[in-house]
């Protein structure tokens, strides 16, 4: 019989039946899906449990036959191993979280360093642009010096030409008209 059928038979809920089985460590067969399969002997034992509870005995003090109680040593061994595995998994998870936090912290520091370097570079570029745009800037002075040098060259060419051809304004030849241009 399944849990719901036994619960109807004893006039209790199916969760009550499950609680009795687990808290009293009863050995009850299970089907392929893992559901309890109660035999007539199991149902008789559950009736005795119900009678004791109705008499006012608390569940932890209910006595049942030794045959249907799961061996405590068998049950405690897997629990001990289970607890050890659970503790190990917890330690590993905590270690993993710590490593992940460390990696993220390192990455944040790296990004911050890169951002500071980029900020310094932007400041340098701003200063260069400012220097190029202002008339008192070093580059602007160089530009003015280059313009003055070009203007000086033009004025120097004229005397060089006069040196070659001479001053022919007083001369009535055809060179005087070319020189005056």
mmCIF file of C-alpha atoms in Angstrom:
data_model
loop_
_atom_site.group_PDB
_atom_site.id
_atom_site.type_symbol
_atom_site.label_atom_id
_atom_site.label_comp_id
_atom_site.label_asym_id
_atom_site.label_seq_id
_atom_site.Cartn_x
_atom_site.Cartn_y
_atom_site.Cartn_z
ATOM 1 C CA UNK A 1 0.000 0.000 0.000
ATOM 2 C CA UNK A 2 1.262 3.516 -0.685
ATOM 3 C CA UNK A 3 1.539 6.402 1.802
ATOM 4 C CA UNK A 4 -1.759 8.070 0.870
ATOM 5 C CA UNK A 5 -3.731 4.822 1.221
ATOM 6 C CA UNK A 6 -2.208 4.129 4.649
ATOM 7 C CA UNK A 7 -2.921 7.710 5.713
ATOM 8 C CA UNK A 8 -6.612 7.306 4.760
ATOM 9 C CA UNK A 9 -6.751 3.990 6.588
ATOM 10 C CA UNK A 10 -5.335 5.513 9.797
ATOM 11 C CA UNK A 11 -7.215 8.792 9.310
ATOM 12 C CA UNK A 12 -4.052 10.967 9.335
ATOM 13 C CA UNK A 13 -2.260 12.975 6.672
ATOM 14 C CA UNK A 14 0.320 11.424 4.389
ATOM 15 C CA UNK A 15 2.974 13.809 5.787
ATOM 16 C CA UNK A 16 2.232 12.431 9.278
ATOM 17 C CA UNK A 17 2.945 8.908 8.026
ATOM 18 C CA UNK A 18 6.173 10.079 6.408
ATOM 19 C CA UNK A 19 7.213 11.891 9.599
ATOM 20 C CA UNK A 20 6.592 8.745 11.718
ATOM 21 C CA UNK A 21 8.660 6.628 9.345
ATOM 22 C CA UNK A 22 11.603 9.042 9.249
ATOM 23 C CA UNK A 23 11.668 10.040 12.928
ATOM 24 C CA UNK A 24 11.335 6.458 14.170
ATOM 25 C CA UNK A 25 13.850 5.137 11.615
ATOM 26 C CA UNK A 26 11.456 2.511 10.342
ATOM 27 C CA UNK A 27 12.558 0.158 7.604
ATOM 28 C CA UNK A 28 9.924 0.490 4.914
ATOM 29 C CA UNK A 29 10.369 -0.750 1.387
ATOM 30 C CA UNK A 30 10.328 1.725 -1.467
ATOM 31 C CA UNK A 31 9.150 1.355 -5.028
ATOM 32 C CA UNK A 32 11.116 2.280 -8.165
ATOM 33 C CA UNK A 33 10.176 5.948 -7.775
ATOM 34 C CA UNK A 34 11.354 6.019 -4.158
ATOM 35 C CA UNK A 35 7.867 6.085 -2.631
ATOM 36 C CA UNK A 36 7.102 4.035 0.462
ATOM 37 C CA UNK A 37 5.407 0.644 -0.046
ATOM 38 C CA UNK A 38 3.795 -0.445 3.234
ATOM 39 C CA UNK A 39 3.207 -4.120 4.028
ATOM 40 C CA UNK A 40 0.502 -5.398 6.399
ATOM 41 C CA UNK A 41 3.172 -5.703 9.079
ATOM 42 C CA UNK A 42 4.167 -2.052 8.528
ATOM 43 C CA UNK A 43 0.527 -0.948 8.799
ATOM 44 C CA UNK A 44 0.125 -2.898 12.070
ATOM 45 C CA UNK A 45 3.249 -1.189 13.449
ATOM 46 C CA UNK A 46 1.904 2.226 12.399
ATOM 47 C CA UNK A 47 -1.359 1.447 14.256
ATOM 48 C CA UNK A 48 0.663 0.697 17.429
ATOM 49 C CA UNK A 49 2.487 4.010 16.981
ATOM 50 C CA UNK A 50 -0.809 5.812 16.549
ATOM 51 C CA UNK A 51 -2.229 4.169 19.692
ATOM 52 C CA UNK A 52 0.792 5.204 21.753
ATOM 53 C CA UNK A 53 0.537 8.775 20.466
ATOM 54 C CA UNK A 54 -3.177 8.834 21.303
ATOM 55 C CA UNK A 55 -2.276 7.766 24.863
ATOM 56 C CA UNK A 56 -0.135 10.912 25.181
ATOM 57 C CA UNK A 57 3.331 9.494 24.594
ATOM 58 C CA UNK A 58 5.499 11.845 22.532
ATOM 59 C CA UNK A 59 6.873 10.606 19.231
ATOM 60 C CA UNK A 60 10.474 10.460 20.450
ATOM 61 C CA UNK A 61 9.439 8.100 23.314
ATOM 62 C CA UNK A 62 7.294 5.757 21.179
ATOM 63 C CA UNK A 63 8.617 2.173 21.286
ATOM 64 C CA UNK A 64 8.386 -0.082 18.280
ATOM 65 C CA UNK A 65 9.729 -3.561 17.606
ATOM 66 C CA UNK A 66 13.441 -3.875 16.788
ATOM 67 C CA UNK A 67 12.702 -5.648 13.505
ATOM 68 C CA UNK A 68 11.305 -2.566 11.779
ATOM 69 C CA UNK A 69 13.809 -0.028 13.089
ATOM 70 C CA UNK A 70 16.579 0.900 10.727
ATOM 71 C CA UNK A 71 19.970 0.185 12.126
ATOM 72 C CA UNK A 72 21.284 3.389 13.712
ATOM 73 C CA UNK A 73 24.874 2.552 12.890
ATOM 74 C CA UNK A 74 24.101 2.089 9.214
ATOM 75 C CA UNK A 75 22.176 5.337 9.196
ATOM 76 C CA UNK A 76 24.761 7.301 11.178
ATOM 77 C CA UNK A 77 27.728 6.214 9.058
ATOM 78 C CA UNK A 78 26.344 7.679 5.834
ATOM 79 C CA UNK A 79 25.328 10.784 7.771
ATOM 80 C CA UNK A 80 28.879 11.152 9.086
ATOM 81 C CA UNK A 81 30.271 10.724 5.594
ATOM 82 C CA UNK A 82 27.602 13.029 4.223
ATOM 83 C CA UNK A 83 28.497 15.672 6.817
ATOM 84 C CA UNK A 84 32.176 15.381 5.925
ATOM 85 C CA UNK A 85 31.409 15.761 2.237
ATOM 86 C CA UNK A 86 29.116 18.688 2.931
ATOM 87 C CA UNK A 87 31.811 20.350 5.027
ATOM 88 C CA UNK A 88 34.374 19.795 2.279
ATOM 89 C CA UNK A 89 32.046 21.223 -0.379
ATOM 90 C CA UNK A 90 31.409 24.236 1.847
ATOM 91 C CA UNK A 91 35.152 24.803 2.283
ATOM 92 C CA UNK A 92 35.693 24.505 -1.458
ATOM 93 C CA UNK A 93 32.864 26.938 -2.190
ATOM 94 C CA UNK A 94 34.288 29.434 0.292
ATOM 95 C CA UNK A 95 37.733 29.045 -1.255
ATOM 96 C CA UNK A 96 36.260 29.562 -4.699
ATOM 97 C CA UNK A 97 34.434 32.690 -3.554
ATOM 98 C CA UNK A 98 37.634 34.030 -2.040
ATOM 99 C CA UNK A 99 39.568 33.369 -5.254
ATOM 100 C CA UNK A 100 36.846 34.991 -7.331
ATOM 101 C CA UNK A 101 36.882 38.041 -5.068
ATOM 102 C CA UNK A 102 40.663 38.240 -5.342
ATOM 103 C CA UNK A 103 40.530 38.049 -9.141
ATOM 104 C CA UNK A 104 37.875 40.744 -9.345
ATOM 105 C CA UNK A 105 39.831 42.975 -6.950
ATOM 106 C CA UNK A 106 42.986 42.535 -9.026
ATOM 107 C CA UNK A 107 41.125 43.328 -12.233
ATOM 108 C CA UNK A 108 39.609 46.443 -10.676
ATOM 109 C CA UNK A 109 43.055 47.637 -9.596
ATOM 110 C CA UNK A 110 44.421 47.009 -13.093
ATOM 111 C CA UNK A 111 41.545 48.912 -14.689
ATOM 112 C CA UNK A 112 42.002 51.763 -12.259
ATOM 113 C CA UNK A 113 45.705 51.956 -13.079
ATOM 114 C CA UNK A 114 44.945 51.975 -16.800
ATOM 115 C CA UNK A 115 42.337 54.691 -16.299
ATOM 116 C CA UNK A 116 44.841 56.838 -14.387
ATOM 117 C CA UNK A 117 47.384 56.438 -17.183
ATOM 118 C CA UNK A 118 44.769 57.399 -19.756
ATOM 119 C CA UNK A 119 43.799 60.410 -17.641
ATOM 120 C CA UNK A 120 47.443 61.561 -17.524
ATOM 121 C CA UNK A 121 47.726 61.142 -21.289
ATOM 122 C CA UNK A 122 44.561 63.180 -21.862
ATOM 123 C CA UNK A 123 45.936 65.943 -19.612
ATOM 124 C CA UNK A 124 49.191 66.006 -21.620
ATOM 125 C CA UNK A 125 47.273 66.179 -24.883
ATOM 126 C CA UNK A 126 45.105 68.995 -23.546
ATOM 127 C CA UNK A 127 48.236 70.915 -22.541
ATOM 128 C CA UNK A 128 49.759 70.427 -26.001
ATOM 129 C CA UNK A 129 46.592 71.593 -27.715
ATOM 130 C CA UNK A 130 46.431 74.616 -25.438
ATOM 131 C CA UNK A 131 50.069 75.440 -26.243
ATOM 132 C CA UNK A 132 49.386 75.208 -29.964
ATOM 133 C CA UNK A 133 46.295 77.394 -29.763
ATOM 134 C CA UNK A 134 47.723 80.234 -27.666
ATOM 135 C CA UNK A 135 49.838 82.950 -29.366
ATOM 136 C CA UNK A 136 52.405 82.846 -26.577
ATOM 137 C CA UNK A 137 52.978 79.164 -27.056
ATOM 138 C CA UNK A 138 56.377 77.780 -28.006
ATOM 139 C CA UNK A 139 55.057 76.440 -31.325
ATOM 140 C CA UNK A 140 53.431 79.742 -32.160
ATOM 141 C CA UNK A 141 56.755 81.538 -31.533
ATOM 142 C CA UNK A 142 58.457 79.107 -33.890
ATOM 143 C CA UNK A 143 55.791 79.812 -36.509
ATOM 144 C CA UNK A 144 56.322 83.584 -36.144
ATOM 145 C CA UNK A 145 60.088 83.171 -36.411
ATOM 146 C CA UNK A 146 59.626 81.149 -39.598
ATOM 147 C CA UNK A 147 57.394 83.875 -41.058
ATOM 148 C CA UNK A 148 59.931 86.571 -40.159
ATOM 149 C CA UNK A 149 62.718 84.539 -41.734
ATOM 150 C CA UNK A 150 60.688 84.182 -44.942
ATOM 151 C CA UNK A 151 59.958 87.924 -44.985
ATOM 152 C CA UNK A 152 63.630 88.694 -44.435
ATOM 153 C CA UNK A 153 64.587 86.424 -47.309
ATOM 154 C CA UNK A 154 62.277 88.348 -49.638
ATOM 155 C CA UNK A 155 63.792 91.647 -48.639
ATOM 156 C CA UNK A 156 67.300 90.282 -49.014
ATOM 157 C CA UNK A 157 66.617 89.065 -52.538
ATOM 158 C CA UNK A 158 66.006 92.554 -53.723
ATOM 159 C CA UNK A 159 69.400 93.924 -52.777
ATOM 160 C CA UNK A 160 71.090 90.855 -54.237
ATOM 161 C CA UNK A 161 69.386 91.526 -57.543
ATOM 162 C CA UNK A 162 70.401 95.171 -57.365
ATOM 163 C CA UNK A 163 73.906 94.054 -56.667
ATOM 164 C CA UNK A 164 73.988 92.056 -59.851
ATOM 165 C CA UNK A 165 72.306 94.510 -62.108
ATOM 166 C CA UNK A 166 73.188 97.628 -60.233
ATOM 167 C CA UNK A 167 71.091 100.746 -59.728
ATOM 168 C CA UNK A 168 69.933 101.691 -63.218
ATOM 169 C CA UNK A 169 67.381 104.328 -62.365
ATOM 170 C CA UNK A 170 69.709 106.971 -63.554
ATOM 171 C CA UNK A 171 70.578 104.910 -66.563
ATOM 172 C CA UNK A 172 68.285 105.480 -69.540
ATOM 173 C CA UNK A 173 68.628 101.959 -70.801
ATOM 174 C CA UNK A 174 65.849 99.369 -70.923
ATOM 175 C CA UNK A 175 67.077 97.805 -67.671
ATOM 176 C CA UNK A 176 65.691 100.687 -65.651
ATOM 177 C CA UNK A 177 62.089 99.786 -66.492
ATOM 178 C CA UNK A 178 62.634 96.166 -65.560
ATOM 179 C CA UNK A 179 64.287 97.185 -62.291
ATOM 180 C CA UNK A 180 61.472 99.456 -61.223
ATOM 181 C CA UNK A 181 58.940 96.632 -61.384
#
